[in-house]
Amino acid sequence: MPTATGIVLAAGKGTRMKSALPKVLHPLLGQPMLAYALEAMQQATGTQPIVVTGHGAEAVQQAFAQKAAFARQDPPLGTGHAVQAARTAVPEGTRWVLVSNGDMPLLTAATLRRLLEAQQAHDGPITMLTVEADDPRGFGRVVRFPNGRVQAIVEEADATEAQKRIRELNVGAYCFEAAWLWASLPKLPLSPKGEYYLTDLVGLAVSEGRSVQALRLEDPAEAIGVNTRVHLAEAAAALQQRIHRHLMESGVTLIDPARTYIEPTVRIGRDTVVWPNCYLRGTTEIGTGCEIGPNAYILDTRIGNGCRVFASVLEYAVLENHVDIGPFGHLRKGAHLAEGVHMGNFGEVKNSYLGPGVKMGHFSYIGDATIAENVNIGAGTITCNYDGERKHPTKIGKGAFIGSDTMLVAPVELGEGARTGAGAVVTKNVPPHSLAVGVPARVIRKLK
Ligand code: UD1
Ligand code: CA
């Protein structure tokens, strides 16, 4: 099988972002912008893409060490020069070279694939992607002969007034026949701006009597290029719409998509309803039939089926089925709420397991604890898990009943069916089926 290799251009300075961070590392819905271009390229070619780096090369390379091969362009002398810089990284036997700009995060793998397939069926050396738009946004214009054939790409800076009025724009994604590309790049002239433009290859091919094919983009949103932070916000909005549409088409209800932030990595099951002002991030997975929000921030959390999360913050946590939390709950790293746990107002849980059916209605902090099934945690209960130097564990047995405002001074263990009185400060273990009260708590009665 003759192979295709993808090159993603990312050496430019991104001056207009006015940022210390390289442009392609600016986050877009939780991932650096370049991640989208790399993913699309990887999917379209089935091989690891090559990223051309220059400005901020170390940071870019570090961010994508596993996802791409790298070629260095130093100094950056234009997009044609950038492709030339990638040549040594392109594997032997590559017959087609796909090139895209690293600042076009909405370009899909399907479109790149169409570009590749169109070029494979074409006898000229180039297939390029174009888009019709009223706002040219500084894109290169596609100049055609009177018979409709592509003649050249003219950059805005070099365009005549008449050319500036052309509505067909160069998107910045191309597929080249590799042998022709490598033979032709050294022939590129220096532009008036002092750069080697990749886009001049179009005129070059035409001057050799070869034909250049243009493929129109079906969805113009794919052509959104990010040069400024205003463009970044536009790209985020368009990408968000795409994610929302996909979720709704797969059976998720979004009450108000415009006020719902969902990153592309998030998975949500059917018949789950997401209310406004939710932020669903990272590797979060939500099951079927849940009700999320209003007002929830959920990061890297796994949620089972039939759960309810209302006005709460969940980070790095696990919720099994039919858990309900909120309002104003906070789950932190390592919180694991088993089937049917109820966690009401103002609770915080960190690095703890709450067994099936545990109830924790009001104002509690549970840290470094293991709580068995059907324990009732009274209002204001606190695990005093930190002595100023170290964290200590708390264990509570099945069906225990923790009275309101109990302080559990860890390390401490309460047996199955144990009870504490309101305001107890528990400094010693409480045996099973015993009632402990007071400060410090003493066992005053056996319950069984
Ligand atoms: C380029 C195209 C233009 C097209 C537009 C679409 C050229 C000459 N022009 O213009 O026709 O309409 O994209 O967005 O190609 N880069 C390098 N090395 C360089 C210069 C740029 O790697 O020396 C990278 C940049 O990081 C960026 C991409 O190439 O990812 C495009 O460069 P940019 O300067 O943004 O080109 P445009 O002016 O947008
Ligand atoms: Ca650009």
CSV table of C-alpha atoms and ligand atoms in Angstrom, one decimal:
chain,number,residue,atom,x,y,z
A,1,MET,CA,0.0,0.0,0.0
A,2,PRO,CA,1.5,3.3,-1.0
A,3,THR,CA,1.3,5.6,2.0
A,4,ALA,CA,0.3,9.0,3.0
A,5,THR,CA,2.1,11.2,5.6
A,6,GLY,CA,0.6,14.2,7.3
A,7,ILE,CA,2.5,17.4,8.1
A,8,VAL,CA,1.1,19.9,10.4
A,9,LEU,CA,2.6,23.4,10.3
A,10,ALA,CA,3.1,25.0,13.7
A,11,ALA,CA,6.3,27.0,13.6
A,12,GLY,CA,4.8,30.4,13.3
A,13,LYS,CA,5.1,32.9,16.0
A,14,GLY,CA,1.4,33.6,16.5
A,15,THR,CA,2.2,37.2,17.2
A,16,ARG,CA,-1.4,38.3,17.2
A,17,MET,CA,-2.2,36.1,20.2
A,18,LYS,CA,-0.1,38.6,22.3
A,19,SER,CA,0.9,35.7,24.5
A,20,ALA,CA,3.9,34.1,26.1
A,21,LEU,CA,2.4,30.7,25.3
A,22,PRO,CA,2.9,29.4,21.7
A,23,LYS,CA,-0.3,29.8,19.8
A,24,VAL,CA,-0.9,26.2,19.1
A,25,LEU,CA,-0.7,25.4,22.8
A,26,HIS,CA,-3.6,27.7,23.7
A,27,PRO,CA,-6.4,25.5,25.2
A,28,LEU,CA,-9.5,25.0,23.3
A,29,LEU,CA,-12.2,23.2,25.2
A,30,GLY,CA,-9.6,21.7,27.5
A,31,GLN,CA,-7.0,20.6,25.0
A,32,PRO,CA,-4.2,22.5,23.4
A,33,MET,CA,-5.4,23.7,19.9
A,34,LEU,CA,-2.8,21.6,18.1
A,35,ALA,CA,-4.3,18.4,19.6
A,36,TYR,CA,-7.2,18.7,17.2
A,37,ALA,CA,-5.2,19.1,14.1
A,38,LEU,CA,-2.9,16.2,15.1
A,39,GLU,CA,-5.8,13.9,15.9
A,40,ALA,CA,-7.5,14.7,12.5
A,41,MET,CA,-4.3,14.1,10.6
A,42,GLN,CA,-3.5,10.9,12.4
A,43,GLN,CA,-7.0,9.6,11.7
A,44,ALA,CA,-6.9,10.6,8.0
A,45,THR,CA,-3.6,9.0,7.2
A,46,GLY,CA,-3.4,6.2,9.8
A,47,THR,CA,0.1,7.2,10.6
A,48,GLN,CA,1.8,9.5,13.1
A,49,PRO,CA,1.9,13.1,11.8
A,50,ILE,CA,4.9,15.3,11.6
A,51,VAL,CA,4.7,18.7,13.4
A,52,VAL,CA,6.9,21.5,12.1
A,53,THR,CA,8.0,23.5,15.2
A,54,GLY,CA,9.9,26.7,15.5
A,55,HIS,CA,8.6,29.3,17.9
A,56,GLY,CA,8.3,27.6,21.3
A,57,ALA,CA,9.5,24.3,19.9
A,58,GLU,CA,10.4,22.7,23.2
A,59,ALA,CA,7.1,23.4,24.8
A,60,VAL,CA,5.2,22.1,21.7
A,61,GLN,CA,7.4,19.0,21.5
A,62,GLN,CA,6.9,18.3,25.2
A,63,ALA,CA,3.1,18.6,25.0
A,64,PHE,CA,2.9,16.1,22.1
A,65,ALA,CA,5.8,13.8,22.6
A,66,GLN,CA,3.7,10.7,22.2
A,67,LYS,CA,1.4,12.0,19.5
A,68,ALA,CA,3.7,13.1,16.7
A,69,ALA,CA,7.2,13.3,15.1
A,70,PHE,CA,8.9,16.6,15.0
A,71,ALA,CA,10.8,18.7,12.5
A,72,ARG,CA,12.5,22.0,13.4
A,73,GLN,CA,12.2,25.1,11.2
A,74,ASP,CA,14.6,27.7,12.4
A,75,PRO,CA,14.2,30.5,11.5
A,76,PRO,CA,10.6,30.3,10.1
A,77,LEU,CA,10.8,31.5,6.5
A,78,GLY,CA,7.2,30.7,5.4
A,79,THR,CA,4.9,27.8,4.9
A,80,GLY,CA,6.8,26.4,1.9
A,81,HIS,CA,10.0,26.5,3.8
A,82,ALA,CA,8.2,24.8,6.7
A,83,VAL,CA,7.2,21.8,4.5
A,84,GLN,CA,10.7,21.6,3.2
A,85,ALA,CA,12.0,21.4,6.8
A,86,ALA,CA,9.8,18.4,7.4
A,87,ARG,CA,11.1,16.4,4.5
A,88,THR,CA,13.8,14.4,6.3
A,89,ALA,CA,11.1,13.3,8.8
A,90,VAL,CA,8.8,11.9,6.1
A,91,PRO,CA,9.1,8.1,5.8
A,92,GLU,CA,10.4,6.5,2.7
A,93,GLY,CA,7.7,5.2,0.4
A,94,THR,CA,5.4,8.1,1.1
A,95,ARG,CA,3.4,8.8,-2.1
A,96,TRP,CA,1.1,11.5,-0.8
A,97,VAL,CA,1.8,14.3,1.6
A,98,LEU,CA,-1.1,16.0,3.4
A,99,VAL,CA,-0.4,19.4,4.8
A,100,SER,CA,-2.5,21.4,7.2
A,101,ASN,CA,-2.0,24.5,9.3
A,102,GLY,CA,-1.8,23.8,13.1
A,103,ASP,CA,-4.1,26.7,13.8
A,104,MET,CA,-7.2,25.1,12.2
A,105,PRO,CA,-8.7,23.0,15.0
A,106,LEU,CA,-12.1,22.4,13.4
A,107,LEU,CA,-10.8,20.7,10.3
A,108,THR,CA,-12.1,17.1,10.5
A,109,ALA,CA,-10.4,13.8,9.7
A,110,ALA,CA,-13.2,13.2,7.2
A,111,THR,CA,-12.3,16.3,5.2
A,112,LEU,CA,-8.6,15.5,5.2
A,113,ARG,CA,-9.5,12.0,4.1
A,114,ARG,CA,-11.6,13.4,1.2
A,115,LEU,CA,-8.7,15.6,0.2
A,116,LEU,CA,-6.4,12.5,0.2
A,117,GLU,CA,-8.9,10.4,-1.8
A,118,ALA,CA,-9.5,13.3,-4.3
A,119,GLN,CA,-5.7,13.6,-4.9
A,120,GLN,CA,-5.3,9.8,-5.3
A,121,ALA,CA,-7.8,10.0,-8.1
A,122,HIS,CA,-6.3,13.1,-9.7
A,123,ASP,CA,-3.5,13.2,-12.3
A,124,GLY,CA,-2.2,16.7,-11.3
A,125,PRO,CA,0.2,17.1,-8.3
A,126,ILE,CA,-2.0,19.1,-5.9
A,127,THR,CA,-5.5,19.0,-4.5
A,128,MET,CA,-6.3,21.9,-2.2
A,129,LEU,CA,-9.2,22.7,0.1
A,130,THR,CA,-11.2,25.9,-0.5
A,131,VAL,CA,-14.1,27.6,1.0
A,132,GLU,CA,-16.6,30.3,-0.1
A,133,ALA,CA,-17.0,33.1,2.4
A,134,ASP,CA,-18.0,36.7,2.6
A,135,ASP,CA,-15.5,37.6,5.2
A,136,PRO,CA,-12.0,36.8,3.8
A,137,ARG,CA,-10.3,37.0,7.2
A,138,GLY,CA,-6.9,37.6,5.5
A,139,PHE,CA,-7.0,34.2,3.7
A,140,GLY,CA,-5.3,33.7,0.4
A,141,ARG,CA,-7.6,34.1,-2.6
A,142,VAL,CA,-8.1,31.3,-5.2
A,143,VAL,CA,-7.6,32.8,-8.7
A,144,ARG,CA,-9.3,30.8,-11.5
A,145,PHE,CA,-8.9,31.0,-15.3
A,146,PRO,CA,-12.0,32.1,-17.3
A,147,ASN,CA,-12.7,28.4,-18.0
A,148,GLY,CA,-12.9,27.8,-14.2
A,149,ARG,CA,-9.6,25.9,-13.8
A,150,VAL,CA,-7.4,26.9,-10.8
A,151,GLN,CA,-4.7,29.3,-11.8
A,152,ALA,CA,-3.0,30.4,-8.5
A,153,ILE,CA,-3.4,31.4,-4.9
A,154,VAL,CA,-2.7,35.0,-4.2
A,155,GLU,CA,-2.0,36.1,-0.6
A,156,GLU,CA,-4.0,39.0,0.6
A,157,ALA,CA,-0.9,41.2,1.1
A,158,ASP,CA,0.0,40.7,-2.6
A,159,ALA,CA,-3.5,40.8,-4.0
A,160,THR,CA,-4.9,43.4,-6.4
A,161,GLU,CA,-8.2,45.1,-5.5
A,162,ALA,CA,-10.0,42.9,-8.0
A,163,GLN,CA,-8.4,39.8,-6.5
A,164,LYS,CA,-9.3,40.9,-3.0
A,165,ARG,CA,-12.9,40.7,-4.0
A,166,ILE,CA,-12.7,36.9,-4.8
A,167,ARG,CA,-14.9,35.0,-2.4
A,168,GLU,CA,-13.2,31.6,-2.8
A,169,LEU,CA,-10.5,31.3,-0.2
A,170,ASN,CA,-7.6,29.0,0.4
A,171,VAL,CA,-8.3,27.0,3.6
A,172,GLY,CA,-4.7,26.0,4.2
A,173,ALA,CA,-5.0,22.2,3.7
A,174,TYR,CA,-3.5,20.4,0.8
A,175,CYS,CA,-2.6,17.0,-0.6
A,176,PHE,CA,0.5,16.7,-2.7
A,177,GLU,CA,2.0,14.0,-4.8
A,178,ALA,CA,5.2,13.5,-2.8
A,179,ALA,CA,7.7,13.2,-5.6
A,180,TRP,CA,6.5,16.4,-7.3
A,181,LEU,CA,6.4,18.2,-4.0
A,182,TRP,CA,10.1,17.5,-3.1
A,183,ALA,CA,11.2,18.4,-6.6
A,184,SER,CA,9.2,21.6,-6.6
A,185,LEU,CA,9.8,23.1,-3.1
A,186,PRO,CA,13.3,24.2,-4.0
A,187,LYS,CA,11.9,26.2,-6.9
A,188,LEU,CA,9.7,28.4,-4.8
A,189,PRO,CA,10.5,32.1,-5.3
A,190,LEU,CA,11.1,34.4,-2.3
A,191,SER,CA,7.9,36.4,-1.8
A,192,PRO,CA,7.8,40.2,-1.4
A,193,LYS,CA,7.5,39.6,2.3
A,194,GLY,CA,10.7,37.6,2.3
A,195,GLU,CA,9.0,34.2,2.8
A,196,TYR,CA,8.7,31.0,0.8
A,197,TYR,CA,4.9,30.5,0.3
A,198,LEU,CA,3.6,27.0,0.1
A,199,THR,CA,0.7,28.5,-1.8
A,200,ASP,CA,3.0,29.5,-4.7
A,201,LEU,CA,3.2,25.8,-5.6
A,202,VAL,CA,-0.2,26.1,-7.2
A,203,GLY,CA,1.0,28.7,-9.7
A,204,LEU,CA,4.1,26.7,-10.2
A,205,ALA,CA,2.2,23.5,-11.1
A,206,VAL,CA,0.0,25.5,-13.5
A,207,SER,CA,3.0,27.0,-15.2
A,208,GLU,CA,4.2,23.5,-15.8
A,209,GLY,CA,0.9,22.7,-17.5
A,210,ARG,CA,-0.3,20.5,-14.6
A,211,SER,CA,-3.7,20.8,-13.2
A,212,VAL,CA,-4.5,21.8,-9.6
A,213,GLN,CA,-7.7,20.5,-8.2
A,214,ALA,CA,-9.8,22.4,-5.6
A,215,LEU,CA,-12.2,20.7,-3.2
A,216,ARG,CA,-14.9,22.9,-1.6
A,217,LEU,CA,-15.5,22.6,2.1
A,218,GLU,CA,-19.0,21.6,2.9
A,219,ASP,CA,-19.1,23.1,6.4
A,220,PRO,CA,-17.4,26.5,6.4
A,221,ALA,CA,-16.9,26.3,10.2
A,222,GLU,CA,-14.1,23.8,9.5
A,223,ALA,CA,-12.1,26.6,8.0
A,224,ILE,CA,-12.0,28.7,11.2
A,225,GLY,CA,-8.3,29.5,11.6
A,226,VAL,CA,-7.1,31.0,14.9
A,227,ASN,CA,-4.8,34.0,14.7
A,228,THR,CA,-6.2,36.0,17.6
A,229,ARG,CA,-8.0,35.4,20.9
A,230,VAL,CA,-11.2,36.5,19.2
A,231,HIS,CA,-10.8,33.7,16.7
A,232,LEU,CA,-10.0,31.3,19.5
A,233,ALA,CA,-13.4,32.1,21.1
A,234,GLU,CA,-15.1,31.7,17.7
A,235,ALA,CA,-13.4,28.3,17.3
A,236,ALA,CA,-14.5,27.3,20.8
A,237,ALA,CA,-18.1,28.2,20.1
A,238,ALA,CA,-18.2,26.3,16.8
A,239,LEU,CA,-16.5,23.3,18.3
A,240,GLN,CA,-18.9,23.4,21.2
A,241,GLN,CA,-21.8,23.4,18.9
A,242,ARG,CA,-20.5,20.4,17.1
A,243,ILE,CA,-20.1,18.5,20.4
A,244,HIS,CA,-23.6,19.5,21.6
A,245,ARG,CA,-25.2,18.4,18.3
A,246,HIS,CA,-23.4,15.1,18.5
A,247,LEU,CA,-24.6,14.5,22.1
A,248,MET,CA,-28.2,15.5,21.4
A,249,GLU,CA,-28.2,13.2,18.3
A,250,SER,CA,-27.1,10.4,20.5
A,251,GLY,CA,-29.9,10.8,23.0
A,252,VAL,CA,-28.7,13.4,25.6
A,253,THR,CA,-31.0,16.3,26.5
A,254,LEU,CA,-29.3,19.7,26.8
A,255,ILE,CA,-31.8,22.1,28.3
A,256,ASP,CA,-29.8,25.2,27.2
A,257,PRO,CA,-26.8,24.3,25.0
A,258,ALA,CA,-25.6,27.9,24.8
A,259,ARG,CA,-25.0,27.8,28.6
A,260,THR,CA,-23.4,24.3,28.8
A,261,TYR,CA,-19.7,23.7,28.5
A,262,ILE,CA,-18.8,20.1,27.5
A,263,GLU,CA,-15.3,19.1,26.5
A,264,PRO,CA,-14.9,16.7,23.5
A,265,THR,CA,-13.4,14.0,25.7
A,266,VAL,CA,-16.6,13.7,27.9
A,267,ARG,CA,-19.0,10.7,27.4
A,268,ILE,CA,-22.7,10.9,28.3
A,269,GLY,CA,-25.3,8.2,28.1
A,270,ARG,CA,-28.8,8.3,26.8
A,271,ASP,CA,-31.7,10.0,28.5
A,272,THR,CA,-29.4,12.0,30.7
A,273,VAL,CA,-30.5,15.6,31.1
A,274,VAL,CA,-27.9,18.4,31.4
A,275,TRP,CA,-29.3,21.6,32.9
A,276,PRO,CA,-27.6,25.0,32.2
A,277,ASN,CA,-24.4,26.2,33.7
A,278,CYS,CA,-22.7,22.9,33.8
A,279,TYR,CA,-19.0,22.4,33.1
A,280,LEU,CA,-18.2,18.8,32.1
A,281,ARG,CA,-14.6,18.2,31.6
A,282,GLY,CA,-11.7,15.8,30.9
A,283,THR,CA,-12.3,12.1,31.1
A,284,THR,CA,-15.7,12.5,32.8
A,285,GLU,CA,-18.1,9.7,31.9
A,286,ILE,CA,-21.8,9.9,32.8
A,287,GLY,CA,-24.2,7.0,32.5
A,288,THR,CA,-27.8,6.9,31.3
A,289,GLY,CA,-30.8,8.6,32.8
A,290,CYS,CA,-28.9,11.0,35.0
A,291,GLU,CA,-29.8,14.6,35.8
A,292,ILE,CA,-26.9,16.9,35.9
A,293,GLY,CA,-27.1,20.5,37.1
A,294,PRO,CA,-28.1,23.2,37.0
A,295,ASN,CA,-24.7,24.4,38.2
A,296,ALA,CA,-22.2,21.6,38.2
A,297,TYR,CA,-18.5,21.4,37.7
A,298,ILE,CA,-17.4,17.9,36.9
A,299,LEU,CA,-13.8,17.0,36.1
A,300,ASP,CA,-12.4,13.5,35.4
A,301,THR,CA,-15.3,11.8,37.2
A,302,ARG,CA,-17.1,8.6,36.5
A,303,ILE,CA,-20.9,8.7,37.1
A,304,GLY,CA,-23.1,5.6,36.9
A,305,ASN,CA,-26.7,5.5,35.8
A,306,GLY,CA,-29.7,7.3,37.3
A,307,CYS,CA,-27.6,9.7,39.3
A,308,ARG,CA,-28.5,13.3,40.3
A,309,VAL,CA,-25.9,16.0,40.6
A,310,PHE,CA,-27.2,19.4,41.6
A,311,ALA,CA,-25.1,22.5,42.1
A,312,SER,CA,-21.9,20.6,43.1
A,313,VAL,CA,-18.2,20.3,42.3
A,314,LEU,CA,-16.9,16.8,41.5
A,315,GLU,CA,-13.3,16.2,40.8
A,316,TYR,CA,-11.5,12.8,40.2
A,317,ALA,CA,-14.4,11.0,41.8
A,318,VAL,CA,-16.5,7.9,41.2
A,319,LEU,CA,-20.2,7.6,41.7
A,320,GLU,CA,-21.9,4.3,41.2
A,321,ASN,CA,-25.6,4.1,40.2
A,322,HIS,CA,-28.4,6.1,41.7
A,323,VAL,CA,-26.2,8.4,43.7
A,324,ASP,CA,-27.5,11.8,44.5
A,325,ILE,CA,-25.5,14.8,45.5
A,326,GLY,CA,-26.1,18.4,46.2
A,327,PRO,CA,-26.8,21.2,46.5
A,328,PHE,CA,-23.3,22.3,47.3
A,329,GLY,CA,-21.4,19.1,47.6
A,330,HIS,CA,-17.7,18.8,46.8
A,331,LEU,CA,-16.2,15.5,45.9
A,332,ARG,CA,-12.4,15.5,45.7
A,333,LYS,CA,-9.8,13.1,44.5
A,334,GLY,CA,-10.5,9.6,45.5
A,335,ALA,CA,-14.1,10.0,46.6
A,336,HIS,CA,-16.0,6.9,45.8
A,337,LEU,CA,-19.7,6.9,46.4
A,338,ALA,CA,-21.3,3.4,46.1
A,339,GLU,CA,-24.8,2.6,44.9
A,340,GLY,CA,-27.6,4.8,46.3
A,341,VAL,CA,-25.5,7.1,48.4
A,342,HIS,CA,-27.3,10.3,49.3
A,343,MET,CA,-25.1,13.3,50.0
A,344,GLY,CA,-27.1,16.5,50.7
A,345,ASN,CA,-26.2,20.1,51.5
A,346,PHE,CA,-22.6,21.3,52.0
A,347,GLY,CA,-20.7,18.0,52.1
A,348,GLU,CA,-17.1,17.4,51.2
A,349,VAL,CA,-15.6,14.0,50.6
A,350,LYS,CA,-12.0,13.3,49.8
A,351,ASN,CA,-10.1,10.0,49.4
A,352,SER,CA,-13.0,8.0,51.0
A,353,TYR,CA,-15.3,5.2,50.2
A,354,LEU,CA,-19.0,5.6,51.1
A,355,GLY,CA,-20.7,2.2,50.9
A,356,PRO,CA,-24.1,1.5,49.4
A,357,GLY,CA,-27.0,3.4,50.9
A,358,VAL,CA,-24.8,5.7,53.1
A,359,LYS,CA,-26.7,8.9,54.0
A,360,MET,CA,-24.9,12.2,54.6
A,361,GLY,CA,-27.4,14.9,54.6
A,362,HIS,CA,-25.8,18.1,55.9
A,363,PHE,CA,-22.6,19.9,56.5
A,364,SER,CA,-20.0,17.1,56.8
A,365,TYR,CA,-16.3,16.6,55.9
A,366,ILE,CA,-15.2,13.0,55.3
A,367,GLY,CA,-11.6,12.5,54.5
A,368,ASP,CA,-9.5,9.3,54.3
A,369,ALA,CA,-12.4,7.2,55.5
A,370,THR,CA,-13.9,3.8,54.7
A,371,ILE,CA,-17.6,3.8,55.5
A,372,ALA,CA,-19.6,0.6,55.2
A,373,GLU,CA,-23.1,0.3,53.9
A,374,ASN,CA,-26.2,2.0,55.3
A,375,VAL,CA,-24.3,4.3,57.7
A,376,ASN,CA,-26.1,7.5,58.7
A,377,ILE,CA,-23.8,10.4,59.0
A,378,GLY,CA,-25.4,13.1,61.1
A,379,ALA,CA,-25.3,16.9,60.3
A,380,GLY,CA,-21.9,18.5,60.9
A,381,THR,CA,-19.9,15.3,61.3
A,382,ILE,CA,-16.2,15.7,60.7
A,383,THR,CA,-13.3,13.3,60.3
A,384,CYS,CA,-10.4,15.1,62.0
A,385,ASN,CA,-8.0,13.3,59.7
A,386,TYR,CA,-5.0,15.6,59.9
A,387,ASP,CA,-2.9,16.2,63.0
A,388,GLY,CA,-0.8,18.9,61.5
A,389,GLU,CA,1.8,16.4,60.2
A,390,ARG,CA,0.1,13.3,58.9
A,391,LYS,CA,-3.3,12.1,57.6
A,392,HIS,CA,-5.0,9.3,59.5
A,393,PRO,CA,-7.8,6.9,58.5
A,394,THR,CA,-11.3,6.5,59.9
A,395,LYS,CA,-13.3,3.3,59.6
A,396,ILE,CA,-17.0,3.0,60.2
A,397,GLY,CA,-18.9,-0.3,60.3
A,398,LYS,CA,-22.2,-1.3,58.7
A,399,GLY,CA,-25.3,0.5,59.8
A,400,ALA,CA,-23.5,2.8,62.3
A,401,PHE,CA,-25.3,6.0,63.3
A,402,ILE,CA,-23.1,9.0,63.7
A,403,GLY,CA,-24.8,11.7,65.8
A,404,SER,CA,-24.9,15.3,64.7
A,405,ASP,CA,-21.7,17.3,65.2
A,406,THR,CA,-19.5,14.3,65.9
A,407,MET,CA,-15.8,14.8,65.6
A,408,LEU,CA,-14.0,11.6,64.6
A,409,VAL,CA,-10.4,12.1,65.7
A,410,ALA,CA,-8.4,9.8,63.4
A,411,PRO,CA,-7.0,7.2,63.5
A,412,VAL,CA,-10.3,5.8,64.8
A,413,GLU,CA,-12.6,2.9,64.2
A,414,LEU,CA,-16.3,2.5,64.9
A,415,GLY,CA,-17.8,-0.9,64.8
A,416,GLU,CA,-20.9,-2.2,63.1
A,417,GLY,CA,-24.1,-0.7,64.5
A,418,ALA,CA,-22.2,1.8,66.7
A,419,ARG,CA,-23.7,5.1,67.6
A,420,THR,CA,-22.4,8.4,68.8
A,421,GLY,CA,-24.3,11.1,70.6
A,422,ALA,CA,-24.7,14.6,69.4
A,423,GLY,CA,-21.5,16.6,69.9
A,424,ALA,CA,-19.3,13.6,70.7
A,425,VAL,CA,-15.6,13.9,70.2
A,426,VAL,CA,-14.5,10.4,69.4
A,427,THR,CA,-10.8,9.8,70.2
A,428,LYS,CA,-10.9,6.1,70.9
A,429,ASN,CA,-12.4,3.2,68.9
A,430,VAL,CA,-16.0,2.5,69.6
A,431,PRO,CA,-16.9,-1.3,69.7
A,432,PRO,CA,-19.8,-2.7,67.6
A,433,HIS,CA,-23.3,-1.9,68.9
A,434,SER,CA,-22.2,0.5,71.5
A,435,LEU,CA,-23.2,4.1,72.2
A,436,ALA,CA,-20.4,6.6,72.8
A,437,VAL,CA,-21.1,10.2,74.0
A,438,GLY,CA,-19.4,13.3,75.4
A,439,VAL,CA,-16.0,14.9,75.2
A,440,PRO,CA,-13.9,12.9,74.9
A,441,ALA,CA,-16.5,10.2,74.1
A,442,ARG,CA,-17.0,7.3,76.4
A,443,VAL,CA,-19.1,4.2,75.8
A,444,ILE,CA,-22.1,4.4,78.0
A,445,ARG,CA,-24.3,1.6,76.8
A,446,LYS,CA,-24.3,-1.6,74.7
A,447,LEU,CA,-27.1,-1.5,72.2
A,448,LYS,CA,-27.3,-5.3,71.6
B,1,UD1,C1,-1.8,30.8,5.2
B,1,UD1,C2,-1.9,30.7,3.7
B,1,UD1,C3,-3.1,31.3,3.2
B,1,UD1,C4,-4.3,30.7,3.8
B,1,UD1,C5,-4.2,30.7,5.3
B,1,UD1,C6,-5.3,29.9,5.9
B,1,UD1,C7,0.4,30.7,3.0
B,1,UD1,C8,1.5,31.6,2.4
B,1,UD1,N1,-0.7,31.3,3.2
B,1,UD1,O1,-1.8,32.1,5.6
B,1,UD1,O2,-3.2,31.3,1.8
B,1,UD1,O3,-5.5,31.3,3.4
B,1,UD1,O4,-3.0,30.1,5.8
B,1,UD1,O5,-5.3,29.9,7.3
B,1,UD1,O6,0.7,29.6,3.3
B,1,UD1,N2,4.0,28.4,9.7
B,1,UD1,C9,5.2,27.7,9.9
B,1,UD1,N3,6.3,28.2,9.4
B,1,UD1,C10,6.4,29.4,8.8
B,1,UD1,C11,5.2,30.1,8.7
B,1,UD1,C12,4.0,29.6,9.1
B,1,UD1,O7,5.2,26.6,10.4
B,1,UD1,O8,7.5,29.9,8.5
B,1,UD1,C13,2.8,27.8,10.2
B,1,UD1,C14,2.1,28.6,11.2
B,1,UD1,O9,2.5,28.2,12.5
B,1,UD1,C15,0.6,28.3,11.0
B,1,UD1,C16,0.6,28.0,9.5
B,1,UD1,O10,1.9,27.7,9.1
B,1,UD1,O11,0.2,27.2,11.7
B,1,UD1,C17,0.0,29.1,8.7
B,1,UD1,O12,0.8,30.2,8.9
B,1,UD1,P1,0.2,31.7,9.0
B,1,UD1,O13,1.3,32.6,9.2
B,1,UD1,O14,-0.9,31.7,10.0
B,1,UD1,O15,-0.3,31.8,7.5
B,1,UD1,P2,-1.5,32.7,7.1
B,1,UD1,O16,-1.1,34.1,6.9
B,1,UD1,O17,-2.7,32.5,7.9
B,2,CA,CA,-3.2,31.5,10.0
